[in-house]
PDB file of C-alpha atoms in Angstrom:
ATOM      1  CA  MET A   1      -5.249  16.025  26.108  1.00 58.00           C
ATOM      2  CA  ALA A   2      -3.601  15.543  29.461  1.00 67.00           C
ATOM      3  CA  LYS A   3       0.167  14.658  29.377  1.00 72.00           C
ATOM      4  CA  GLY A   4      -0.257  11.244  30.862  1.00 73.00           C
ATOM      5  CA  LYS A   5      -3.154  10.241  28.574  1.00 78.00           C
ATOM      6  CA  ARG A   6      -1.040  11.592  25.408  1.00 79.00           C
ATOM      7  CA  LYS A   7       1.821   9.379  26.460  1.00 85.00           C
ATOM      8  CA  ASP A   8      -0.404   6.348  26.722  1.00 85.00           C
ATOM      9  CA  ALA A   9      -1.912   7.183  23.387  1.00 85.00           C
ATOM     10  CA  ASP A  10       1.420   7.515  21.875  1.00 89.00           C
ATOM     11  CA  ALA A  11       2.557   4.215  23.270  1.00 93.00           C
ATOM     12  CA  LEU A  12      -0.539   2.466  22.033  1.00 94.00           C
ATOM     13  CA  CYS A  13      -0.089   4.076  18.612  1.00 94.00           C
ATOM     14  CA  ARG A  14       3.494   2.723  18.527  1.00 96.00           C
ATOM     15  CA  VAL A  15       2.364  -0.737  19.380  1.00 97.00           C
ATOM     16  CA  LEU A  16      -0.282  -0.672  16.717  1.00 97.00           C
ATOM     17  CA  PHE A  17       2.177   0.572  14.204  1.00 97.00           C
ATOM     18  CA  PHE A  18       4.616  -2.305  14.925  1.00 97.00           C
ATOM     19  CA  ILE A  19       1.726  -4.748  14.581  1.00 98.00           C
ATOM     20  CA  TYR A  20       0.590  -3.010  11.282  1.00 98.00           C
ATOM     21  CA  GLY A  21       4.123  -3.209  10.082  1.00 97.00           C
ATOM     22  CA  LEU A  22       4.388  -6.999  10.720  1.00 97.00           C
ATOM     23  CA  LEU A  23       1.007  -7.556   9.032  1.00 96.00           C
ATOM     24  CA  MET A  24       2.208  -5.670   5.828  1.00 96.00           C
ATOM     25  CA  LEU A  25       5.465  -7.625   5.765  1.00 94.00           C
ATOM     26  CA  TRP A  26       3.456 -10.798   5.899  1.00 93.00           C
ATOM     27  CA  LEU A  27       0.879  -9.573   3.200  1.00 91.00           C
ATOM     28  CA  LEU A  28       3.525  -8.066   0.884  1.00 90.00           C
ATOM     29  CA  PHE A  29       6.387 -10.629   1.078  1.00 87.00           C
ATOM     30  CA  ILE A  30       5.745 -13.705   2.990  1.00 86.00           C
ATOM     31  CA  ARG A  31       2.294 -14.591   1.774  1.00 79.00           C
ATOM     32  CA  HIS A  32       3.182 -14.353  -1.929  1.00 65.00           C
ATOM     33  CA  ARG A  33       5.106 -17.569  -2.880  1.00 64.00           C
ATOM     34  CA  GLY A  34       6.371 -17.140  -6.348  1.00 59.00           C
ATOM     35  CA  ILE A  35       6.255 -20.302  -8.572  1.00 64.00           C
ATOM     36  CA  PRO A  36       9.225 -20.290 -10.865  1.00 64.00           C
ATOM     37  CA  MET A  37       7.886 -20.872 -14.328  1.00 67.00           C
ATOM     38  CA  ALA A  38      10.730 -19.355 -16.436  1.00 73.00           C
ATOM     39  CA  ASP A  39      14.258 -18.071 -15.647  1.00 86.00           C
ATOM     40  CA  TYR A  40      14.619 -15.256 -13.149  1.00 86.00           C
ATOM     41  CA  TRP A  41      14.971 -12.362 -15.904  1.00 87.00           C
ATOM     42  CA  ALA A  42      12.178 -13.503 -17.917  1.00 87.00           C
ATOM     43  CA  GLN A  43       9.848 -13.377 -14.704  1.00 87.00           C
ATOM     44  CA  LEU A  44      11.124  -9.918 -13.911  1.00 87.00           C
ATOM     45  CA  ALA A  45      10.182  -8.678 -17.373  1.00 87.00           C
ATOM     46  CA  GLU A  46       6.607 -10.019 -16.878  1.00 87.00           C
ATOM     47  CA  ARG A  47       6.297  -8.536 -13.469  1.00 89.00           C
ATOM     48  CA  VAL A  48       6.791  -4.790 -14.343  1.00 93.00           C
ATOM     49  CA  ASN A  49       4.182  -2.241 -15.324  1.00 93.00           C
ATOM     50  CA  LEU A  50       5.452   1.367 -15.344  1.00 92.00           C
ATOM     51  CA  VAL A  51       2.527   2.748 -17.455  1.00 94.00           C
ATOM     52  CA  PRO A  52       0.336   5.016 -15.127  1.00 94.00           C
ATOM     53  CA  PHE A  53      -3.352   4.056 -14.983  1.00 94.00           C
ATOM     54  CA  SER A  54      -2.989   0.956 -17.308  1.00 94.00           C
ATOM     55  CA  SER A  55      -3.908  -1.542 -14.564  1.00 93.00           C
ATOM     56  CA  MET A  56      -6.684   0.575 -13.083  1.00 93.00           C
ATOM     57  CA  GLY A  57      -7.977   1.553 -16.578  1.00 93.00           C
ATOM     58  CA  GLY A  58      -7.928  -2.083 -17.623  1.00 93.00           C
ATOM     59  CA  MET A  59      -9.911  -3.150 -14.611  1.00 93.00           C
ATOM     60  CA  LEU A  60     -12.514  -0.399 -14.922  1.00 93.00           C
ATOM     61  CA  ARG A  61     -12.969  -0.968 -18.545  1.00 93.00           C
ATOM     62  CA  ALA A  62     -13.520  -4.772 -17.842  1.00 92.00           C
ATOM     63  CA  LEU A  63     -16.030  -3.767 -15.305  1.00 90.00           C
ATOM     64  CA  TRP A  64     -17.793  -1.391 -17.771  1.00 92.00           C
ATOM     65  CA  TYR A  65     -18.079  -4.103 -20.435  1.00 92.00           C
ATOM     66  CA  ASN A  66     -18.764  -6.875 -18.022  1.00 89.00           C
ATOM     67  CA  PRO A  67     -20.718  -5.638 -15.051  1.00 88.00           C
ATOM     68  CA  TYR A  68     -20.755  -8.942 -13.202  1.00 89.00           C
ATOM     69  CA  PRO A  69     -20.326  -9.483  -9.492  1.00 90.00           C
ATOM     70  CA  ASP A  70     -17.084 -11.506  -9.967  1.00 92.00           C
ATOM     71  CA  VAL A  71     -15.582  -8.754 -12.204  1.00 90.00           C
ATOM     72  CA  LEU A  72     -16.867  -6.032  -9.597  1.00 92.00           C
ATOM     73  CA  TRP A  73     -15.250  -8.078  -6.789  1.00 94.00           C
ATOM     74  CA  THR A  74     -11.912  -8.166  -8.649  1.00 92.00           C
ATOM     75  CA  VAL A  75     -11.947  -4.319  -9.182  1.00 93.00           C
ATOM     76  CA  VAL A  76     -12.857  -3.648  -5.609  1.00 94.00           C
ATOM     77  CA  TYR A  77     -10.287  -6.148  -4.307  1.00 94.00           C
ATOM     78  CA  ASN A  78      -7.480  -4.774  -6.319  1.00 94.00           C
ATOM     79  CA  ILE A  79      -8.222  -1.002  -6.429  1.00 95.00           C
ATOM     80  CA  GLY A  80      -9.957  -0.725  -3.025  1.00 96.00           C
ATOM     81  CA  GLY A  81      -7.448  -3.068  -1.366  1.00 95.00           C
ATOM     82  CA  ASN A  82      -4.445  -1.075  -2.504  1.00 96.00           C
ATOM     83  CA  ILE A  83      -6.109   2.144  -1.096  1.00 97.00           C
ATOM     84  CA  ALA A  84      -7.470   0.481   2.121  1.00 97.00           C
ATOM     85  CA  MET A  85      -4.297  -1.234   3.093  1.00 97.00           C
ATOM     86  CA  PHE A  86      -2.276   1.972   3.309  1.00 98.00           C
ATOM     87  CA  VAL A  87      -4.749   4.256   5.165  1.00 98.00           C
ATOM     88  CA  PRO A  88      -3.244   3.104   8.438  1.00 98.00           C
ATOM     89  CA  LEU A  89       0.339   4.079   7.033  1.00 98.00           C
ATOM     90  CA  GLY A  90      -0.728   7.745   6.539  1.00 97.00           C
ATOM     91  CA  PHE A  91      -2.310   7.878   9.962  1.00 97.00           C
ATOM     92  CA  PHE A  92       0.687   6.357  11.758  1.00 97.00           C
ATOM     93  CA  LEU A  93       3.264   8.501   9.936  1.00 97.00           C
ATOM     94  CA  ARG A  94       1.472  11.717  10.704  1.00 96.00           C
ATOM     95  CA  SER A  95       0.740  10.663  14.367  1.00 94.00           C
ATOM     96  CA  LEU A  96       4.193   9.276  15.295  1.00 94.00           C
ATOM     97  CA  PHE A  97       6.656  11.200  13.244  1.00 95.00           C
ATOM     98  CA  PRO A  98       6.789  15.044  13.524  1.00 94.00           C
ATOM     99  CA  LYS A  99       8.349  15.546  10.072  1.00 94.00           C
ATOM    100  CA  CYS A 100       5.389  13.657   8.602  1.00 94.00           C
ATOM    101  CA  ARG A 101       2.938  16.089   9.854  1.00 94.00           C
ATOM    102  CA  SER A 102       3.373  18.119   6.642  1.00 95.00           C
ATOM    103  CA  PHE A 103       1.292  16.591   3.993  1.00 97.00           C
ATOM    104  CA  LEU A 104       3.857  16.847   1.269  1.00 97.00           C
ATOM    105  CA  ARG A 105       6.646  15.410   3.421  1.00 97.00           C
ATOM    106  CA  CYS A 106       4.437  12.552   4.557  1.00 97.00           C
ATOM    107  CA  MET A 107       3.274  11.819   0.930  1.00 98.00           C
ATOM    108  CA  ALA A 108       6.913  11.963  -0.244  1.00 98.00           C
ATOM    109  CA  ALA A 109       7.796   9.506   2.476  1.00 98.00           C
ATOM    110  CA  VAL A 110       5.079   7.160   1.443  1.00 98.00           C
ATOM    111  CA  ALA A 111       5.980   7.376  -2.133  1.00 98.00           C
ATOM    112  CA  ILE A 112       9.602   6.459  -1.339  1.00 97.00           C
ATOM    113  CA  ILE A 113       8.435   3.582   0.926  1.00 97.00           C
ATOM    114  CA  MET A 114       6.008   2.232  -1.546  1.00 97.00           C
ATOM    115  CA  THR A 115       8.451   2.411  -4.536  1.00 97.00           C
ATOM    116  CA  THR A 116      11.030   0.575  -2.396  1.00 97.00           C
ATOM    117  CA  VAL A 117       8.334  -2.024  -1.462  1.00 96.00           C
ATOM    118  CA  GLU A 118       7.423  -2.450  -5.111  1.00 95.00           C
ATOM    119  CA  LEU A 119      10.990  -2.944  -6.169  1.00 95.00           C
ATOM    120  CA  CYS A 120      11.639  -5.378  -3.375  1.00 93.00           C
ATOM    121  CA  GLN A 121       8.515  -7.431  -4.564  1.00 90.00           C
ATOM    122  CA  LEU A 122       9.887  -7.314  -8.037  1.00 90.00           C
ATOM    123  CA  PHE A 123      13.364  -8.507  -7.309  1.00 90.00           C
ATOM    124  CA  THR A 124      12.237 -11.150  -4.825  1.00 87.00           C
ATOM    125  CA  LEU A 125       9.457 -12.188  -7.241  1.00 86.00           C
ATOM    126  CA  ARG A 126       6.896 -11.855  -4.535  1.00 87.00           C
ATOM    127  CA  GLY A 127       4.539  -9.659  -6.531  1.00 84.00           C
ATOM    128  CA  PHE A 128       4.194  -7.212  -9.405  1.00 88.00           C
ATOM    129  CA  CYS A 129       5.886  -3.892  -9.552  1.00 92.00           C
ATOM    130  CA  GLU A 130       3.219  -1.468 -10.906  1.00 95.00           C
ATOM    131  CA  VAL A 131       3.145   2.397 -10.756  1.00 96.00           C
ATOM    132  CA  ASP A 132      -0.596   2.102 -10.384  1.00 97.00           C
ATOM    133  CA  ASP A 133       0.017   0.331  -6.901  1.00 96.00           C
ATOM    134  CA  VAL A 134       2.300   3.168  -5.829  1.00 97.00           C
ATOM    135  CA  MET A 135      -0.394   5.830  -6.721  1.00 97.00           C
ATOM    136  CA  LEU A 136      -3.262   3.820  -4.972  1.00 97.00           C
ATOM    137  CA  ASN A 137      -1.128   3.275  -1.905  1.00 98.00           C
ATOM    138  CA  VAL A 138      -0.243   6.995  -1.657  1.00 98.00           C
ATOM    139  CA  LEU A 139      -4.001   7.772  -2.096  1.00 98.00           C
ATOM    140  CA  GLY A 140      -4.773   5.475   0.803  1.00 98.00           C
ATOM    141  CA  ALA A 141      -2.007   7.033   2.957  1.00 98.00           C
ATOM    142  CA  ALA A 142      -3.369  10.553   2.238  1.00 97.00           C
ATOM    143  CA  ILE A 143      -6.727   9.462   3.406  1.00 97.00           C
ATOM    144  CA  GLY A 144      -5.019   8.112   6.627  1.00 97.00           C
ATOM    145  CA  TRP A 145      -3.147  11.383   6.943  1.00 97.00           C
ATOM    146  CA  CYS A 146      -6.428  13.295   6.996  1.00 96.00           C
ATOM    147  CA  PHE A 147      -7.869  11.060   9.719  1.00 93.00           C
ATOM    148  CA  ALA A 148      -4.722  11.554  11.881  1.00 89.00           C
ATOM    149  CA  GLY A 149      -5.335  15.361  11.686  1.00 77.00           C
ATOM    150  CA  LYS A 150      -8.407  15.090  13.917  1.00 59.00           C
ATOM    151  CA  SER A 151      -6.208  13.665  16.785  1.00 54.00           C
ATOM    152  CA  TYR A 152      -3.770  16.695  16.711  1.00 50.00           C
TER     153      TYR A 152
END
């Protein structure tokens, strides 16, 4: 790619990454309005799931035993959404940050970012802190990382 076109592509990528970041902030923190139903510590205890595959497994079991469209939609929305939302993150990290061109470094960065996001959601009561979410988010970023490889 010519030097001028590469600069333009990098600038566009930075703008899109900024827009993506704002969208993620809205989706992950602003959109979720917690409704206080108990004291803070009780809510924290109810919003943590550190058992790997328990949420995903529960959803897939529910779908297996209840193969109805509304159950399928819930599974696709939760599992597919957690993957799809972070495909751009892997793409942008690999494209914009030279240290993230290595797959392992990029996935480590994504795991740290997503763990931080999950903990922030937990302590601000804006969502649930689940290890399954981190795993699915990293999978999505890995897919995005692979897509970015075509451009380099």
